[in-house]
Amino acid sequence: MQRFAHNAERADIVEPGKPTYEKLGGRWQQDFFQNENPITLEMGCGKGDYTVGLAARYPERNFLGLDIKGDRIWIGSTRAEELGLKNVGFVRTRAETLFQHFAPGELSEIWVTFPDPRPRDRDIKRRLTSPRFLNLYQQVLRPGGLVHLKTDNEPLFDFTLETVQQRLGATVLAHTKDLYATPELLPHAEDIQTHYERRFRAEGIPIKYLQFTL
């Protein structure tokens, strides 16, 4: 409850109950970041490891993390505040409401980092790389905008790769089932490690990476 109270006071967090909620679509650069720099969104950002890590690495760009868990977003927001970052923010909402928060072509890149693989067939549409979500990404991304997936889950990786390959107009730019055995792809994956990634690597589980356009 203390974290939720802090979130309510923080300008870098957009959430239900705040006047900016669902009102920034098409105006994130002007009204939130107050610059014209490109915007990258991390879906299901959790504690914001990638969002904050990328923001620290690229001060000339803007970064947003989207997640429904307010206590996790608080951690990312706190870390960004400690680092003095002004090019990072967080949106507390459900992934399927993406189009309510962003205008067509407003985003330059989307990262999906270690999402819930939703292994049951009845949950396919809930996977963050299902055709349902790819349709959303295509609407809010600029033409040629990149989508990145990092996961430990091989079935999810295979599902995503096949889905993208079968999609009209989509292009796979890079993919590997063992990122750290493919050093030439590490710069594309930005070599920032989330909490889950560190844990999976410690357990000897290969990290899969996929980059594509829609």
GROMACS .gro file of C-alpha atoms in nm:
model
  214
    1MET     CA    1   0.000   0.000   0.000
    2GLN     CA    2   0.294   0.233   0.062
    3ARG     CA    3   0.420   0.166  -0.289
    4PHE     CA    4   0.078   0.238  -0.438
    5ALA     CA    5   0.069   0.565  -0.243
    6HIS     CA    6   0.409   0.660  -0.386
    7ASN     CA    7   0.294   0.567  -0.737
    8ALA     CA    8  -0.003   0.801  -0.705
    9GLU     CA    9   0.236   1.092  -0.643
   10ARG     CA   10   0.497   1.013  -0.907
   11ALA     CA   11   0.490   1.205  -1.233
   12ASP     CA   12   0.666   0.926  -1.423
   13ILE     CA   13   0.383   0.678  -1.360
   14VAL     CA   14   0.058   0.692  -1.559
   15GLU     CA   15  -0.218   0.485  -1.401
   16PRO     CA   16  -0.595   0.472  -1.346
   17GLY     CA   17  -0.717   0.763  -1.141
   18LYS     CA   18  -0.467   1.012  -1.278
   19PRO     CA   19  -0.588   1.281  -1.521
   20THR     CA   20  -0.335   1.169  -1.785
   21TYR     CA   21  -0.460   0.810  -1.795
   22GLU     CA   22  -0.585   0.723  -2.149
   23LYS     CA   23  -0.527   1.087  -2.255
   24LEU     CA   24  -0.168   1.076  -2.377
   25GLY     CA   25  -0.221   0.882  -2.699
   26GLY     CA   26  -0.057   1.080  -2.976
   27ARG     CA   27   0.092   1.326  -2.728
   28TRP     CA   28   0.351   1.127  -2.530
   29GLN     CA   29   0.639   1.324  -2.676
   30GLN     CA   30   0.485   1.666  -2.628
   31ASP     CA   31   0.301   1.627  -2.297
   32PHE     CA   32   0.490   1.354  -2.110
   33PHE     CA   33   0.852   1.360  -2.226
   34GLN     CA   34   0.841   1.716  -2.361
   35ASN     CA   35   1.073   1.634  -2.650
   36GLU     CA   36   1.053   1.484  -2.998
   37ASN     CA   37   1.272   1.179  -2.932
   38PRO     CA   38   1.154   0.833  -3.047
   39ILE     CA   39   0.968   0.614  -2.797
   40THR     CA   40   1.042   0.250  -2.710
   41LEU     CA   41   0.786   0.047  -2.511
   42GLU     CA   42   0.854  -0.261  -2.299
   43MET     CA   43   0.547  -0.485  -2.271
   44GLY     CA   44   0.501  -0.659  -1.936
   45CYS     CA   45   0.798  -0.468  -1.800
   46GLY     CA   46   0.780  -0.613  -1.448
   47LYS     CA   47   1.042  -0.436  -1.237
   48GLY     CA   48   1.151  -0.233  -1.537
   49ASP     CA   49   1.500  -0.379  -1.577
   50TYR     CA   50   1.500  -0.330  -1.954
   51THR     CA   51   1.309  -0.004  -1.952
   52VAL     CA   52   1.546   0.161  -1.706
   53GLY     CA   53   1.855  -0.007  -1.853
   54LEU     CA   54   1.778   0.118  -2.202
   55ALA     CA   55   1.690   0.466  -2.077
   56ALA     CA   56   2.025   0.492  -1.901
   57ARG     CA   57   2.207   0.372  -2.211
   58TYR     CA   58   2.025   0.596  -2.462
   59PRO     CA   59   1.953   0.940  -2.312
   60GLU     CA   60   1.861   1.068  -2.659
   61ARG     CA   61   1.555   0.838  -2.670
   62ASN     CA   62   1.239   0.789  -2.462
   63PHE     CA   63   1.135   0.467  -2.289
   64LEU     CA   64   0.812   0.342  -2.136
   65GLY     CA   65   0.740   0.026  -1.938
   66LEU     CA   66   0.388  -0.118  -1.937
   67ASP     CA   67   0.266  -0.356  -1.667
   68ILE     CA   68  -0.047  -0.413  -1.460
   69LYS     CA   69   0.143  -0.475  -1.134
   70GLY     CA   70   0.185  -0.147  -0.949
   71ASP     CA   71   0.428  -0.284  -0.691
   72ARG     CA   72   0.666  -0.391  -0.969
   73ILE     CA   73   0.638  -0.060  -1.151
   74TRP     CA   74   0.729   0.114  -0.824
   75ILE     CA   75   1.064  -0.068  -0.828
   76GLY     CA   76   1.143   0.049  -1.182
   77SER     CA   77   1.031   0.402  -1.107
   78THR     CA   78   1.243   0.412  -0.792
   79ARG     CA   79   1.549   0.292  -0.983
   80ALA     CA   80   1.495   0.554  -1.254
   81GLU     CA   81   1.465   0.822  -0.987
   82GLU     CA   82   1.787   0.706  -0.820
   83LEU     CA   83   1.966   0.732  -1.155
   84GLY     CA   84   1.819   1.075  -1.226
   85LEU     CA   85   1.663   0.959  -1.555
   86LYS     CA   86   1.416   1.194  -1.723
   87ASN     CA   87   1.358   0.986  -2.038
   88VAL     CA   88   1.168   0.699  -1.877
   89GLY     CA   89   0.810   0.643  -1.763
   90PHE     CA   90   0.567   0.367  -1.672
   91VAL     CA   91   0.207   0.286  -1.764
   92ARG     CA   92   0.002   0.069  -1.529
   93THR     CA   93  -0.256  -0.098  -1.747
   94ARG     CA   94  -0.338  -0.429  -1.914
   95ALA     CA   95  -0.154  -0.524  -2.230
   96GLU     CA   96  -0.471  -0.562  -2.436
   97THR     CA   97  -0.558  -0.193  -2.382
   98LEU     CA   98  -0.250  -0.082  -2.574
   99PHE     CA   99  -0.442   0.103  -2.844
  100GLN     CA  100  -0.624   0.309  -2.581
  101HIS     CA  101  -0.293   0.463  -2.477
  102PHE     CA  102  -0.097   0.507  -2.802
  103ALA     CA  103  -0.180   0.659  -3.138
  104PRO     CA  104  -0.102   0.485  -3.469
  105GLY     CA  105   0.269   0.501  -3.546
  106GLU     CA  106   0.358   0.659  -3.212
  107LEU     CA  107   0.616   0.398  -3.108
  108SER     CA  108   0.953   0.321  -3.266
  109GLU     CA  109   1.028  -0.012  -3.093
  110ILE     CA  110   0.860  -0.269  -2.870
  111TRP     CA  111   1.036  -0.511  -2.637
  112VAL     CA  112   0.873  -0.826  -2.500
  113THR     CA  113   1.105  -0.959  -2.231
  114PHE     CA  114   1.042  -1.294  -2.066
  115PRO     CA  115   0.663  -1.290  -2.090
  116ASP     CA  116   0.437  -1.555  -1.940
  117PRO     CA  117   0.451  -1.829  -2.209
  118ARG     CA  118   0.084  -1.923  -2.159
  119PRO     CA  119   0.149  -2.288  -2.253
  120ARG     CA  120  -0.214  -2.405  -2.269
  121ASP     CA  121  -0.375  -2.398  -2.612
  122ARG     CA  122  -0.678  -2.216  -2.476
  123ASP     CA  123  -0.449  -1.931  -2.370
  124ILE     CA  124  -0.282  -1.875  -2.709
  125LYS     CA  125  -0.459  -1.543  -2.760
  126ARG     CA  126  -0.317  -1.422  -2.427
  127ARG     CA  127   0.044  -1.470  -2.537
  128LEU     CA  128   0.208  -1.133  -2.594
  129THR     CA  129   0.329  -1.253  -2.935
  130SER     CA  130  -0.001  -1.399  -3.055
  131PRO     CA  131  -0.159  -1.262  -3.375
  132ARG     CA  132  -0.394  -1.058  -3.157
  133PHE     CA  133  -0.107  -0.866  -2.999
  134LEU     CA  134   0.097  -0.846  -3.319
  135ASN     CA  135  -0.201  -0.666  -3.471
  136LEU     CA  136  -0.189  -0.415  -3.186
  137TYR     CA  137   0.185  -0.368  -3.222
  138GLN     CA  138   0.155  -0.309  -3.593
  139GLN     CA  139  -0.097  -0.030  -3.532
  140VAL     CA  140   0.107   0.161  -3.274
  141LEU     CA  141   0.450   0.112  -3.435
  142ARG     CA  142   0.587   0.343  -3.699
  143PRO     CA  143   0.654   0.179  -4.039
  144GLY     CA  144   0.963  -0.037  -4.004
  145GLY     CA  145   0.947  -0.026  -3.624
  146LEU     CA  146   1.123  -0.312  -3.448
  147VAL     CA  147   0.984  -0.579  -3.217
  148HIS     CA  148   1.221  -0.774  -2.990
  149LEU     CA  149   1.146  -1.093  -2.797
  150LYS     CA  150   1.367  -1.244  -2.529
  151THR     CA  151   1.254  -1.564  -2.361
  152ASP     CA  152   1.377  -1.880  -2.196
  153ASN     CA  153   1.077  -2.073  -2.324
  154GLU     CA  154   1.146  -2.267  -2.645
  155PRO     CA  155   0.780  -2.345  -2.732
  156LEU     CA  156   0.695  -1.974  -2.706
  157PHE     CA  157   0.997  -1.885  -2.918
  158ASP     CA  158   0.901  -2.143  -3.184
  159PHE     CA  159   0.538  -2.025  -3.178
  160THR     CA  160   0.641  -1.662  -3.222
  161LEU     CA  161   0.891  -1.731  -3.499
  162GLU     CA  162   0.637  -1.936  -3.693
  163THR     CA  163   0.364  -1.676  -3.640
  164VAL     CA  164   0.585  -1.395  -3.768
  165GLN     CA  165   0.712  -1.598  -4.065
  166GLN     CA  166   0.354  -1.669  -4.173
  167ARG     CA  167   0.244  -1.308  -4.137
  168LEU     CA  168   0.205  -1.109  -4.457
  169GLY     CA  169   0.449  -0.820  -4.464
  170ALA     CA  170   0.641  -0.923  -4.153
  171THR     CA  171   1.019  -0.972  -4.172
  172VAL     CA  172   1.240  -1.170  -3.934
  173LEU     CA  173   1.566  -0.977  -3.896
  174ALA     CA  174   1.751  -1.193  -3.642
  175HIS     CA  175   1.685  -1.500  -3.430
  176THR     CA  176   1.874  -1.749  -3.217
  177LYS     CA  177   1.793  -2.017  -2.961
  178ASP     CA  178   2.110  -1.945  -2.765
  179LEU     CA  179   2.182  -1.574  -2.747
  180TYR     CA  180   2.502  -1.598  -2.546
  181ALA     CA  181   2.643  -1.852  -2.789
  182THR     CA  182   2.568  -1.607  -3.072
  183PRO     CA  183   2.778  -1.304  -2.971
  184GLU     CA  184   2.715  -1.118  -3.295
  185LEU     CA  185   2.350  -1.078  -3.188
  186LEU     CA  186   2.424  -0.952  -2.838
  187PRO     CA  187   2.440  -0.587  -2.949
  188HIS     CA  188   2.092  -0.623  -3.101
  189ALA     CA  189   1.962  -0.769  -2.775
  190GLU     CA  190   2.134  -0.487  -2.582
  191ASP     CA  191   2.289  -0.739  -2.334
  192ILE     CA  192   2.078  -0.600  -2.048
  193GLN     CA  193   1.974  -0.882  -1.816
  194THR     CA  194   1.643  -0.892  -1.632
  195HIS     CA  195   1.593  -1.065  -1.298
  196TYR     CA  196   1.448  -1.367  -1.479
  197GLU     CA  197   1.728  -1.375  -1.733
  198ARG     CA  198   1.994  -1.388  -1.464
  199ARG     CA  199   1.809  -1.670  -1.293
  200PHE     CA  200   1.761  -1.872  -1.611
  201ARG     CA  201   2.126  -1.831  -1.710
  202ALA     CA  202   2.235  -1.947  -1.364
  203GLU     CA  203   2.025  -2.259  -1.421
  204GLY     CA  204   2.192  -2.319  -1.759
  205ILE     CA  205   1.880  -2.243  -1.964
  206PRO     CA  206   1.964  -2.088  -2.306
  207ILE     CA  207   1.813  -1.747  -2.377
  208LYS     CA  208   1.623  -1.715  -2.704
  209TYR     CA  209   1.607  -1.390  -2.900
  210LEU     CA  210   1.399  -1.279  -3.197
  211GLN     CA  211   1.391  -0.945  -3.378
  212PHE     CA  212   1.137  -0.862  -3.647
  213THR     CA  213   0.934  -0.592  -3.816
  214LEU     CA  214   0.564  -0.596  -3.894
   0.00000   0.00000   0.00000
